[in-house]
CSV table of C-alpha atoms in Angstrom, one decimal:
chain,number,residue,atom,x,y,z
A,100,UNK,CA,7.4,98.6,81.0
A,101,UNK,CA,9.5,95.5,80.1
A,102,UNK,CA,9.8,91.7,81.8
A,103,UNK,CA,13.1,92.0,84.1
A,104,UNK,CA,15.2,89.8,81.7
A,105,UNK,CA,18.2,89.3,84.3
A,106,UNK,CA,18.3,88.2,88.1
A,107,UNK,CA,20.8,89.6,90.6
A,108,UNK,CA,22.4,88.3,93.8
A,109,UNK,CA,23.9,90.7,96.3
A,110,UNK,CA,27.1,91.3,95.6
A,111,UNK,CA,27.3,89.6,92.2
A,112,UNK,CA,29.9,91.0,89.4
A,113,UNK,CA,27.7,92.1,86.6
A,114,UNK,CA,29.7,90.3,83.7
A,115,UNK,CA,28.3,87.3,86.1
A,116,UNK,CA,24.9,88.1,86.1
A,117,UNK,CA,24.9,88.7,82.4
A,118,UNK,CA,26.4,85.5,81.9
A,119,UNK,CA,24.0,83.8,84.0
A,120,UNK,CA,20.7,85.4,82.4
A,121,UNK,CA,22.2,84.5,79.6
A,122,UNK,CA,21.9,80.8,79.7
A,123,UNK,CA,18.7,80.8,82.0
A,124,UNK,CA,17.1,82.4,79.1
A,125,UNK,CA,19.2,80.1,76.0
A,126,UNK,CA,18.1,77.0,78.3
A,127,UNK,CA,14.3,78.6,78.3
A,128,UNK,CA,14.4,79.0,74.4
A,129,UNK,CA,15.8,75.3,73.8
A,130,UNK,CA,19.1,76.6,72.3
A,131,UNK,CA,21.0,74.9,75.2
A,132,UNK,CA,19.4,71.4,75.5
A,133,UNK,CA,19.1,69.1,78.7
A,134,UNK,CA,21.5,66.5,78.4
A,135,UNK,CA,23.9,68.1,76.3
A,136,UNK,CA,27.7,69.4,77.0
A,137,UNK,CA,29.1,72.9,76.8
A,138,UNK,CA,32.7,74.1,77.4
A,139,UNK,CA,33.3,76.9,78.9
A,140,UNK,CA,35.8,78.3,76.4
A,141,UNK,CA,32.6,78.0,73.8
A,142,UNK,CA,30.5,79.7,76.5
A,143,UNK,CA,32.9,82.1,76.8
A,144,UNK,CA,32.8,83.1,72.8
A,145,UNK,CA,29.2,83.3,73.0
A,146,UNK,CA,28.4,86.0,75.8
A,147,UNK,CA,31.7,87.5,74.8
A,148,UNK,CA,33.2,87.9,78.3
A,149,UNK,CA,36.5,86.2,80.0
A,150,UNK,CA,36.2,82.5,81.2
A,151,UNK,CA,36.6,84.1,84.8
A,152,UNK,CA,32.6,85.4,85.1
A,153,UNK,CA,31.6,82.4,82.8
A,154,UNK,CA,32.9,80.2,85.3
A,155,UNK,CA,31.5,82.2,88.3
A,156,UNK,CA,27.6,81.9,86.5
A,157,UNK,CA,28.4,78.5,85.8
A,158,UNK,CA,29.0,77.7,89.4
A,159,UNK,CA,26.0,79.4,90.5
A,160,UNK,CA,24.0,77.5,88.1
A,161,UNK,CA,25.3,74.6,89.2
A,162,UNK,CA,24.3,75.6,92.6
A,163,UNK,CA,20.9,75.7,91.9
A,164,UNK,CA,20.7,72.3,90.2
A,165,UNK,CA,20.2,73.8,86.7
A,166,UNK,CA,23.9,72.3,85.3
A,167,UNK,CA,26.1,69.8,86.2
A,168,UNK,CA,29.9,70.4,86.0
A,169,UNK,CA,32.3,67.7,84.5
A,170,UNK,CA,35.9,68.6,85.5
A,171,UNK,CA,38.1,69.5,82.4
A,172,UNK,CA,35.1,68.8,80.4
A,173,UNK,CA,32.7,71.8,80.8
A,174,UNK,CA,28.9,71.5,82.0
A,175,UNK,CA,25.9,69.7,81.4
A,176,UNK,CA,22.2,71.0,81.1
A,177,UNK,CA,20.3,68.9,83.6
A,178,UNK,CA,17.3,66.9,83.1
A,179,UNK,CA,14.6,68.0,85.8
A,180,UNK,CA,12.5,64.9,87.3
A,181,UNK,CA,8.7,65.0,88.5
A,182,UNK,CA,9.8,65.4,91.5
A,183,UNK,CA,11.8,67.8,91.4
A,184,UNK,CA,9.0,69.8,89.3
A,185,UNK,CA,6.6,68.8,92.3
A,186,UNK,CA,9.2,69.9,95.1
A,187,UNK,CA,10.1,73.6,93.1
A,188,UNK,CA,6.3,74.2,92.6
A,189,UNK,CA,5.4,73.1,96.3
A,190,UNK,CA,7.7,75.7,97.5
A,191,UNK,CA,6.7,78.5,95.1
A,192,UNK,CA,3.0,77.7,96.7
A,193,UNK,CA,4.1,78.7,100.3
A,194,UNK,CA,5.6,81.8,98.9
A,195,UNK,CA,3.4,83.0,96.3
A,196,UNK,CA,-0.3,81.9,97.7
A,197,UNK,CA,-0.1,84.3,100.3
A,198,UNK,CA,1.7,86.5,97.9
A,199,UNK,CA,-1.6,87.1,96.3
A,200,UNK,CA,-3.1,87.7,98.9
A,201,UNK,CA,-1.4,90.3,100.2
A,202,UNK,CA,-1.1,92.2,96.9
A,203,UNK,CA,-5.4,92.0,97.3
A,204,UNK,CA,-5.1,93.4,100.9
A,205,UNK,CA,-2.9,96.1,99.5
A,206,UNK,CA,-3.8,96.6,96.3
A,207,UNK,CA,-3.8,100.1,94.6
A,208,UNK,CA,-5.0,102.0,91.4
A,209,UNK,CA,-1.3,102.0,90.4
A,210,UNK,CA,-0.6,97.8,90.9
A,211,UNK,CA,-4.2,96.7,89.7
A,212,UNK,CA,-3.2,99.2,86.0
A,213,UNK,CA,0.3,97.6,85.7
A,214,UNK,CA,-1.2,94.2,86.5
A,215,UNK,CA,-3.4,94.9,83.6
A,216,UNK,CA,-1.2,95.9,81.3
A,217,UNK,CA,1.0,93.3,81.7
A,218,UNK,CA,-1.7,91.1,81.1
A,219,UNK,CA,-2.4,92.7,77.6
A,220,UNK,CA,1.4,92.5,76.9
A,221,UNK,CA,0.3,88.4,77.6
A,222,UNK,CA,-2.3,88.7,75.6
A,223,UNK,CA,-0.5,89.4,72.5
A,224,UNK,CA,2.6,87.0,72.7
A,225,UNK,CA,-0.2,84.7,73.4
A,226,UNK,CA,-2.1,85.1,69.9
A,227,UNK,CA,1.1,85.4,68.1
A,228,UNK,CA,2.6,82.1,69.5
A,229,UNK,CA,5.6,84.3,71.2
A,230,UNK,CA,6.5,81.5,73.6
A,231,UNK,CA,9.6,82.6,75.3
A,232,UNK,CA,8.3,86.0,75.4
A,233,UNK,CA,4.9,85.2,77.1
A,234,UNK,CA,7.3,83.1,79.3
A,235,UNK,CA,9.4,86.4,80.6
A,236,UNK,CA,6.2,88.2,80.4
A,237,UNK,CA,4.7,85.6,82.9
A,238,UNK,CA,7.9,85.8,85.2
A,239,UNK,CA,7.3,89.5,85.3
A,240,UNK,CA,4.0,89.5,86.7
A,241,UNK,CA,4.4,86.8,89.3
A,242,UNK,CA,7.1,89.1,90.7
A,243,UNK,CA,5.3,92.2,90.5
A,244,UNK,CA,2.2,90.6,92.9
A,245,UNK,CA,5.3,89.3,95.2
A,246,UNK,CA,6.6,92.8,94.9
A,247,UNK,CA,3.6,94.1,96.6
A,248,UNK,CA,5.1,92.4,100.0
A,249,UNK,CA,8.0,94.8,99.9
A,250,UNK,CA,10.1,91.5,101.6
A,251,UNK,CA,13.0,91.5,99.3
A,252,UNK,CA,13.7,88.1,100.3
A,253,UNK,CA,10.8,86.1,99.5
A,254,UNK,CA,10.7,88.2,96.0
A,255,UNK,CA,14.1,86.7,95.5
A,256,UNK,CA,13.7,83.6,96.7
A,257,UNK,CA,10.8,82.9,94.8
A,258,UNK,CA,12.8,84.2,91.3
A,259,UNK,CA,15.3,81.5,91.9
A,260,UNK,CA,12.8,79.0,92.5
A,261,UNK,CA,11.3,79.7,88.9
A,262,UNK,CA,15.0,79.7,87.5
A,263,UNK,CA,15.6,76.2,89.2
A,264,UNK,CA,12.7,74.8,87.1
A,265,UNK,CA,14.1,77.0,84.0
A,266,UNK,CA,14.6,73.4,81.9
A,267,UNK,CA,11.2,73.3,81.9
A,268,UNK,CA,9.9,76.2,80.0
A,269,UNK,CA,10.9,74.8,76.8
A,270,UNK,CA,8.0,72.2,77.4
A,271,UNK,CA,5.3,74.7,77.7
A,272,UNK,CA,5.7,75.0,73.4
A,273,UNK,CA,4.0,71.0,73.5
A,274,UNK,CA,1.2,72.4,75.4
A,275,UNK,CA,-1.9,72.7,73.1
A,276,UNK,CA,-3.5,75.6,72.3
A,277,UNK,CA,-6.8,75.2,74.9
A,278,UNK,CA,-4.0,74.4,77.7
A,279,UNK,CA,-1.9,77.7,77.0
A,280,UNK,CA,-5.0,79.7,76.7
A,281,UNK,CA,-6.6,77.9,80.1
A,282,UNK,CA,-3.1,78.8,81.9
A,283,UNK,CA,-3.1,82.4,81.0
A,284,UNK,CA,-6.5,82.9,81.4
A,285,UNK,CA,-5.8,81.7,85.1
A,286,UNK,CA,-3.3,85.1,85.5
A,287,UNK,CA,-6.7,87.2,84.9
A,288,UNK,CA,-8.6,84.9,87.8
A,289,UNK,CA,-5.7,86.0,90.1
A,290,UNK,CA,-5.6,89.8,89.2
A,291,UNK,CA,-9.1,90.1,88.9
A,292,UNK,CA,-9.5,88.9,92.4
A,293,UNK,CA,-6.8,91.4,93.8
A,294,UNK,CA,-8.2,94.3,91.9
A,295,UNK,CA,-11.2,93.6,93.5
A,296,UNK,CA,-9.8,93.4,97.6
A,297,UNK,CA,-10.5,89.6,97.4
A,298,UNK,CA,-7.3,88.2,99.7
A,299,UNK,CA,-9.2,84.6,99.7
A,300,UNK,CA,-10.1,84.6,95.9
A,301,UNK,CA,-6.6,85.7,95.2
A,302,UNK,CA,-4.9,83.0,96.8
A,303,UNK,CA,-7.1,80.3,96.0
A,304,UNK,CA,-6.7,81.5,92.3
A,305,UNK,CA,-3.0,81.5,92.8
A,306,UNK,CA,-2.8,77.9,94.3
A,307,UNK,CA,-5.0,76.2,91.4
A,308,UNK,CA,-2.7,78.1,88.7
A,309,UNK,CA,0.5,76.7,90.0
A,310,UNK,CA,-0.9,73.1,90.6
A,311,UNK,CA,-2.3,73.3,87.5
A,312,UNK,CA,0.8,74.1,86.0
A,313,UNK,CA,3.2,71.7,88.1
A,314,UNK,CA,0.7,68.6,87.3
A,315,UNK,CA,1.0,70.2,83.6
A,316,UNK,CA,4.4,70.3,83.3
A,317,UNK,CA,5.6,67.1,85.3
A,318,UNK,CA,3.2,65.0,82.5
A,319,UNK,CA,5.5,66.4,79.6
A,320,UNK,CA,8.7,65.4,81.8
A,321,UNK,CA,6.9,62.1,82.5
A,322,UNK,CA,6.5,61.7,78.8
A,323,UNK,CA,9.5,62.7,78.0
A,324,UNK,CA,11.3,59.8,80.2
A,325,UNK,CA,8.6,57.4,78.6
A,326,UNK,CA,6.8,57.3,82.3
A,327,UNK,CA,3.4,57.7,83.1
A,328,UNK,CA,2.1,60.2,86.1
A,329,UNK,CA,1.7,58.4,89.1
A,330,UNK,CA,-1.2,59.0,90.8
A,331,UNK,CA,0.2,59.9,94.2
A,332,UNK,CA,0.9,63.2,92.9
A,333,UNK,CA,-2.3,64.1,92.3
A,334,UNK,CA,-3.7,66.0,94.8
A,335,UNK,CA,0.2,67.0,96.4
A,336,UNK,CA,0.4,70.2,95.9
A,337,UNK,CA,-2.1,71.4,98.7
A,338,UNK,CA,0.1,73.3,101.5
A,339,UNK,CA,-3.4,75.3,102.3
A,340,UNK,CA,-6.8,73.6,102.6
A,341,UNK,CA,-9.3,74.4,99.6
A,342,UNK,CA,-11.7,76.8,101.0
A,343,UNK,CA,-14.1,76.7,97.8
């Protein structure tokens, strides 16, 4: 088993999709920075395709509100704001809380093992300070519990969600060592509950890991811009009442 390292659209030429993957994961790594310029001719030399599906990924990134494109001048990486951290991550709630808990009301011998062992996988990026890889690893098992749905749809939607906030996993290497092992210890919480049937415990698991990680991440943007966290966001991200 391997994290899926590209994401598809219907339709989509493949030269495209490479191209796109491409810079979703150089943005993830921190080899393309926020704020900074690109041309497309450079982008071009890179991924080693024409400017014509360079363009095409460029657009869709732009699209999603991961670039901005400066006519005759190439694009720009953006710079995500709290909000726009708190607005991606309160949408992934409404898809992914119930998520879980229909991956614990259909749970099998089969899901529950691969669950597992992607959680081993985790494990060891983990220890050896693999970022980027725990990262893709991560990606992989939020989609597999989606998967579980079988609604192609929200599966997608929910991938382009986690793209849209893509500027941000570059901030999860400031994270110390107690918060990384906190947040990944929160992905056993949630597949422990759905190995064991539990739809509730699975989606109140789910919810706390992804506020958790929104109020997380929008602190390092918040520093970042030299702002504090303003205390209105605390508390937010609640689309379903806390039935602890």
């Amino acid at each position: 088993m391997s994290p899926a390292m590209t994401t598809t659209i219907p339709n989509e030429p493949p030269a495209a999709a490479h191209v796109y993957s491409w810079v979703r994961n150089a943005i993830a790594s921190g080899r393309l920075a926020p704020g900074e310029r690109y041309s497309i001719y450079w982008l071009a030399e890179e991924v080693g395709f024409s400017r014509t599906p360079v363009r095409e990924a460029v657009l869709r990134l732009a699209q999603l509100g991961i670039v901005d494109i400066e006519r005759n001048r190439g694009f720009v990486v953006r710079r995500l704001s709290m909000e726009e951290v708190r607005a991606n991550y309160e949408a992934r709630l409404l898809l992914e809380v119930p998520g879980a808990r229909a991956a614990a009301n259909h749970a099998d011998p089969a899901l529950v093992g691969e669950l597992y062992v992607l959680l081993k996988r985790m494990d060891e990026f983990l220890e050896q300070g693999d970022t980027a890889a725990q990262l893709e690893w991560d990606r992989t098992l939020h989609a597999q519990i989606l998967s579980t749905g079988e609604n192609s749809r929200v599966s997608a939607f929910a991938s382009t969600l986690r793209d849209a906030s893509v500027q941000t996993w570059e901030l999860y290497r400031h994270n110390t060592a107690a918060d990384r092992h906190r947040n990944h210890q929160q992905h056993y919480d949630i597949v422990n509950a759905i190995a064991a049937g539990d739809a509730e415990a699975a989606g109140r698991a789910m919810q706390r890991h992804l506020e958790s990680t929104a109020l997380l991440l929008m602190r390092h943007v918040a520093t970042q811009d030299g702002r504090e966290l303003p205390g209105e966001f605390t508390g937010r991200l609640r689309p379903y009442p806390d039935q602890d």
